Amino acid sequence: ETGVTQTPRHLVMGMTNKKSLKCEQHLGHNAMYWYKQSAKKPLELMFVYSLEERVENNSVPSRFSPECPNSSHLFLHLHTLQPEDSALYLCASSQDRGPTDTQYFGPGTRLTVL
Amino acid sequence: AQSVTQLGSHVSVSEGALVLLRCNYSSSVPPYLFWYVQYPNQGLQLLLKYTTGATLVKGINGFEAEFKKSETSFHLTKPSAHMSDAAEYFCAVSDLSRSSASKIIFGSGTRLSIRP
């Protein structure tokens, strides 16, 4: 148990569906992250939030829309996804955005797009 | 820009044998280096990290890594493998090329299998 929870753990959706992934951290951290983990590819950083402000968008398609209503919660809204978006989506948090800050990861949401 | 290369996508060792997972980095400035582990159906967990100071870093579960600047390496070792060590291991480096230094660059991972 890392103090970062993600729901749902598994999600299957069609290309026309709209769904949301939820992440919650119980560590009092100020920064939160979304990563995409695809088979045989390095982890890809998608978004970074610091104190509820988006500080990085790593050239992610607009069909992925993040939301950070407060420092404990992070959402990833999904719409009109493609099959190649199927992957494990990981949320992480860290105390701050320093280069030595440890990131704590949730268990991930396994997304399958049909 | 910083980067890491993990040599070997899959390593298999016998239970009780030495574990050696290789990581080389590229950085124009002193790097901050990490090893993370991912057990099946779980997120990543920090094993250890090197920031400054002692070059031999001890982590959780008996793992350690040595920062060798002359070899640009940060290999992960464990003297005696246990069945519970079977997992995916990721080497990572902080991206210091940006003022907002929040980005960690991960290697492609090494899957460690343990033979009984």
Short mmCIF file of C-alpha atoms in Angstrom, two decimals:
data_model
loop_
_atom_site.label_atom_id
_atom_site.label_comp_id
_atom_site.label_asym_id
_atom_site.label_seq_id
_atom_site.Cartn_x
_atom_site.Cartn_y
_atom_site.Cartn_z
CA GLU A 1 0.00 0.00 0.00
CA THR A 2 1.71 3.15 -1.23
CA GLY A 3 -0.92 5.69 -0.18
CA VAL A 4 -2.03 6.23 -3.78
CA THR A 5 -5.25 4.58 -4.92
CA GLN A 6 -6.68 4.31 -8.40
CA THR A 7 -10.14 3.36 -9.61
CA PRO A 8 -11.24 1.46 -11.51
CA ARG A 9 -8.50 -1.16 -11.67
CA HIS A 10 -9.78 -2.46 -15.01
CA LEU A 11 -11.79 -0.68 -17.69
CA VAL A 12 -13.05 -1.82 -21.06
CA MET A 13 -14.53 0.81 -23.32
CA GLY A 14 -15.59 1.33 -26.88
CA MET A 15 -14.15 4.05 -29.04
CA THR A 16 -17.24 6.22 -28.67
CA ASN A 17 -17.51 5.96 -24.89
CA LYS A 18 -16.62 8.57 -22.31
CA LYS A 19 -15.08 7.40 -19.08
CA SER A 20 -12.91 8.78 -16.29
CA LEU A 21 -10.03 7.41 -14.29
CA LYS A 22 -9.66 8.50 -10.69
CA CYS A 23 -6.57 8.81 -8.54
CA GLU A 24 -6.41 9.75 -4.88
CA GLN A 25 -3.34 10.24 -2.71
CA HIS A 26 -3.38 10.16 1.09
CA LEU A 27 0.19 11.36 1.56
CA GLY A 28 -0.25 15.13 1.69
CA HIS A 29 1.81 15.55 -1.46
CA ASN A 30 1.77 18.63 -3.65
CA ALA A 31 2.49 17.10 -7.06
CA MET A 32 0.60 14.46 -9.03
CA TYR A 33 1.34 12.72 -12.32
CA TRP A 34 -0.29 10.59 -15.00
CA TYR A 35 1.83 8.01 -16.83
CA LYS A 36 1.02 5.60 -19.65
CA GLN A 37 2.67 2.18 -19.59
CA SER A 38 2.42 0.20 -22.82
CA ALA A 39 3.90 -3.21 -23.49
CA LYS A 40 7.56 -3.11 -24.50
CA LYS A 41 7.77 0.69 -24.20
CA PRO A 42 9.23 2.90 -21.47
CA LEU A 43 6.88 4.71 -19.13
CA GLU A 44 5.51 7.81 -20.80
CA LEU A 45 4.82 10.87 -18.69
CA MET A 46 1.51 12.40 -19.73
CA PHE A 47 0.67 15.19 -17.30
CA VAL A 48 2.09 16.83 -14.19
CA TYR A 49 0.12 18.86 -11.68
CA SER A 50 1.59 20.94 -8.88
CA LEU A 51 -0.75 22.46 -6.30
CA GLU A 52 -3.67 21.80 -8.64
CA GLU A 53 -2.02 23.64 -11.52
CA ARG A 54 -1.05 21.76 -14.67
CA VAL A 55 2.65 22.32 -15.18
CA GLU A 56 3.33 19.85 -17.94
CA ASN A 57 1.41 18.40 -20.84
CA ASN A 58 3.68 16.01 -22.68
CA SER A 59 2.14 16.35 -26.15
CA VAL A 60 -0.81 14.20 -25.18
CA PRO A 61 -3.77 14.01 -27.62
CA SER A 62 -6.81 16.04 -26.64
CA ARG A 63 -8.89 12.88 -26.23
CA PHE A 64 -7.16 12.68 -22.83
CA SER A 65 -8.27 15.47 -20.51
CA PRO A 66 -6.85 15.73 -16.98
CA GLU A 67 -8.50 17.41 -14.03
CA CYS A 68 -7.09 18.17 -10.60
CA PRO A 69 -9.79 19.64 -8.35
CA ASN A 70 -7.55 19.59 -5.27
CA SER A 71 -4.12 18.38 -4.28
CA SER A 72 -5.42 14.95 -3.26
CA HIS A 73 -7.41 14.03 -6.35
CA LEU A 74 -6.52 13.64 -9.99
CA PHE A 75 -8.78 12.54 -12.82
CA LEU A 76 -8.15 11.53 -16.40
CA HIS A 77 -11.20 11.98 -18.61
CA LEU A 78 -11.28 9.81 -21.69
CA HIS A 79 -13.32 10.24 -24.87
CA THR A 80 -13.22 8.86 -28.39
CA LEU A 81 -10.16 6.76 -27.65
CA GLN A 82 -8.34 4.56 -30.13
CA PRO A 83 -7.32 0.90 -29.72
CA GLU A 84 -3.68 1.99 -29.44
CA ASP A 85 -4.62 3.83 -26.25
CA SER A 86 -5.01 0.47 -24.52
CA ALA A 87 -2.42 0.42 -21.76
CA LEU A 88 -1.85 0.57 -18.04
CA TYR A 89 -2.39 4.11 -16.76
CA LEU A 90 -0.44 4.91 -13.63
CA CYS A 91 -0.93 7.77 -11.25
CA ALA A 92 1.86 8.97 -8.99
CA SER A 93 2.44 11.68 -6.42
CA SER A 94 5.45 13.32 -4.82
CA GLN A 95 5.97 15.78 -2.01
CA ASP A 96 7.09 18.46 -4.43
CA ARG A 97 8.56 18.65 -7.92
CA GLY A 98 12.21 18.54 -6.95
CA PRO A 99 14.58 16.32 -8.95
CA THR A 100 15.21 14.03 -5.98
CA ASP A 101 11.62 13.74 -4.79
CA THR A 102 10.44 10.14 -4.70
CA GLN A 103 7.33 9.42 -6.72
CA TYR A 104 4.77 7.10 -5.14
CA PHE A 105 2.70 5.13 -7.63
CA GLY A 106 -0.78 3.75 -7.53
CA PRO A 107 -1.56 0.23 -8.81
CA GLY A 108 -2.79 1.51 -12.15
CA THR A 109 -5.90 1.18 -14.28
CA ARG A 110 -5.70 -1.43 -17.04
CA LEU A 111 -7.55 0.14 -19.97
CA THR A 112 -8.73 -1.81 -22.99
CA VAL A 113 -10.22 0.09 -25.93
CA LEU A 114 -12.25 -2.04 -28.31
CA ALA B 1 19.42 15.66 -22.14
CA GLN B 2 19.47 12.79 -19.70
CA SER B 3 18.70 9.19 -20.64
CA VAL B 4 19.08 5.67 -19.29
CA THR B 5 19.72 2.36 -21.01
CA GLN B 6 18.95 -0.95 -19.37
CA LEU B 7 20.93 -3.83 -20.82
CA GLY B 8 18.84 -6.95 -21.10
CA SER B 9 15.07 -6.92 -21.19
CA HIS B 10 14.95 -10.24 -19.35
CA VAL B 11 17.30 -11.71 -16.76
CA SER B 12 16.87 -15.14 -15.21
CA VAL B 13 18.81 -16.33 -12.17
CA SER B 14 18.57 -19.26 -9.79
CA GLU B 15 17.27 -18.79 -6.29
CA GLY B 16 20.21 -17.90 -4.06
CA ALA B 17 22.34 -16.62 -6.93
CA LEU B 18 23.64 -13.11 -7.43
CA VAL B 19 21.30 -10.66 -9.10
CA LEU B 20 22.87 -8.08 -11.40
CA LEU B 21 20.70 -5.71 -13.42
CA ARG B 22 22.57 -3.26 -15.60
CA CYS B 23 21.85 0.40 -16.14
CA ASN B 24 23.89 3.01 -17.96
CA TYR B 25 23.02 6.65 -18.02
CA SER B 26 23.77 9.64 -20.15
CA SER B 27 23.94 13.04 -18.53
CA SER B 28 25.89 16.23 -19.03
CA VAL B 29 25.46 17.16 -15.37
CA PRO B 30 25.75 15.10 -12.17
CA PRO B 31 22.73 12.83 -12.33
CA TYR B 32 20.12 11.83 -9.84
CA LEU B 33 19.42 8.12 -10.35
CA PHE B 34 16.69 5.77 -9.22
CA TRP B 35 15.73 2.11 -9.30
CA TYR B 36 12.05 1.24 -9.15
CA VAL B 37 10.44 -2.20 -8.98
CA GLN B 38 7.05 -3.22 -10.32
CA TYR B 39 5.48 -6.43 -9.03
CA PRO B 40 2.73 -8.05 -11.11
CA ASN B 41 -0.50 -6.05 -11.15
CA GLN B 42 1.00 -3.27 -9.07
CA GLY B 43 2.43 0.19 -9.57
CA LEU B 44 6.09 1.10 -9.30
CA GLN B 45 7.85 1.23 -5.93
CA LEU B 46 11.14 2.95 -5.18
CA LEU B 47 13.97 0.55 -4.36
CA LEU B 48 16.72 3.13 -3.91
CA LYS B 49 18.04 6.42 -5.22
CA TYR B 50 21.35 8.21 -5.62
CA THR B 51 21.48 11.94 -5.18
CA THR B 52 24.86 12.97 -3.78
CA GLY B 53 27.40 11.59 -1.32
CA ALA B 54 28.17 7.91 -0.91
CA THR B 55 28.26 6.15 -4.24
CA LEU B 56 27.08 2.81 -2.85
CA VAL B 57 23.40 3.11 -2.12
CA LYS B 58 21.48 0.57 -0.11
CA GLY B 59 17.80 0.07 -0.71
CA ILE B 60 14.93 -2.08 0.41
CA ASN B 61 14.72 -5.87 0.21
CA GLY B 62 18.51 -6.29 0.26
CA PHE B 63 19.18 -4.47 -3.00
CA GLU B 64 21.99 -2.01 -3.54
CA ALA B 65 23.41 -0.03 -6.42
CA GLU B 66 26.72 1.68 -7.03
CA PHE B 67 27.09 4.95 -8.88
CA LYS B 68 30.20 4.79 -11.07
CA LYS B 69 30.81 8.07 -12.81
CA SER B 70 33.76 6.78 -14.83
CA GLU B 71 31.58 4.03 -16.30
CA THR B 72 28.35 6.07 -16.37
CA SER B 73 26.68 3.13 -14.69
CA PHE B 74 24.25 2.50 -11.86
CA HIS B 75 23.90 -1.28 -11.75
CA LEU B 76 21.54 -2.92 -9.28
CA THR B 77 22.70 -5.95 -7.29
CA LYS B 78 21.51 -8.36 -4.66
CA PRO B 79 23.80 -11.06 -3.26
CA SER B 80 21.19 -13.80 -3.05
CA ALA B 81 18.01 -13.91 -5.13
CA HIS B 82 14.70 -14.84 -3.56
CA MET B 83 11.61 -16.06 -5.35
CA SER B 84 9.80 -12.91 -4.24
CA ASP B 85 12.26 -10.78 -6.24
CA ALA B 86 10.59 -11.78 -9.51
CA ALA B 87 9.35 -8.50 -10.95
CA GLU B 88 10.07 -5.77 -13.50
CA TYR B 89 12.87 -3.37 -12.58
CA PHE B 90 13.22 0.15 -13.94
CA CYS B 91 16.25 2.38 -13.85
CA ALA B 92 15.49 6.10 -14.03
CA VAL B 93 17.19 9.48 -14.08
CA SER B 94 15.89 12.93 -13.25
CA ASP B 95 15.59 15.22 -16.23
CA LEU B 96 17.65 18.20 -15.16
CA SER B 97 17.51 19.93 -18.50
CA ARG B 98 14.49 21.92 -17.44
CA SER B 99 13.97 24.53 -14.74
CA SER B 100 10.82 22.74 -13.60
CA ALA B 101 12.75 19.61 -12.74
CA SER B 102 9.89 17.28 -12.01
CA LYS B 103 10.41 14.84 -14.84
CA ILE B 104 11.88 11.38 -14.36
CA ILE B 105 13.04 9.49 -17.43
CA PHE B 106 12.55 5.75 -17.13
CA GLY B 107 14.41 2.98 -18.86
CA SER B 108 12.56 0.31 -20.75
CA GLY B 109 12.73 -2.13 -17.85
CA THR B 110 14.28 -5.51 -17.08
CA ARG B 111 12.12 -8.45 -16.17
CA LEU B 112 13.76 -10.57 -13.48
CA SER B 113 12.80 -14.24 -13.26
CA ILE B 114 13.93 -16.53 -10.45
CA ARG B 115 14.43 -20.26 -11.06
CA PRO B 116 13.77 -22.60 -8.13
#
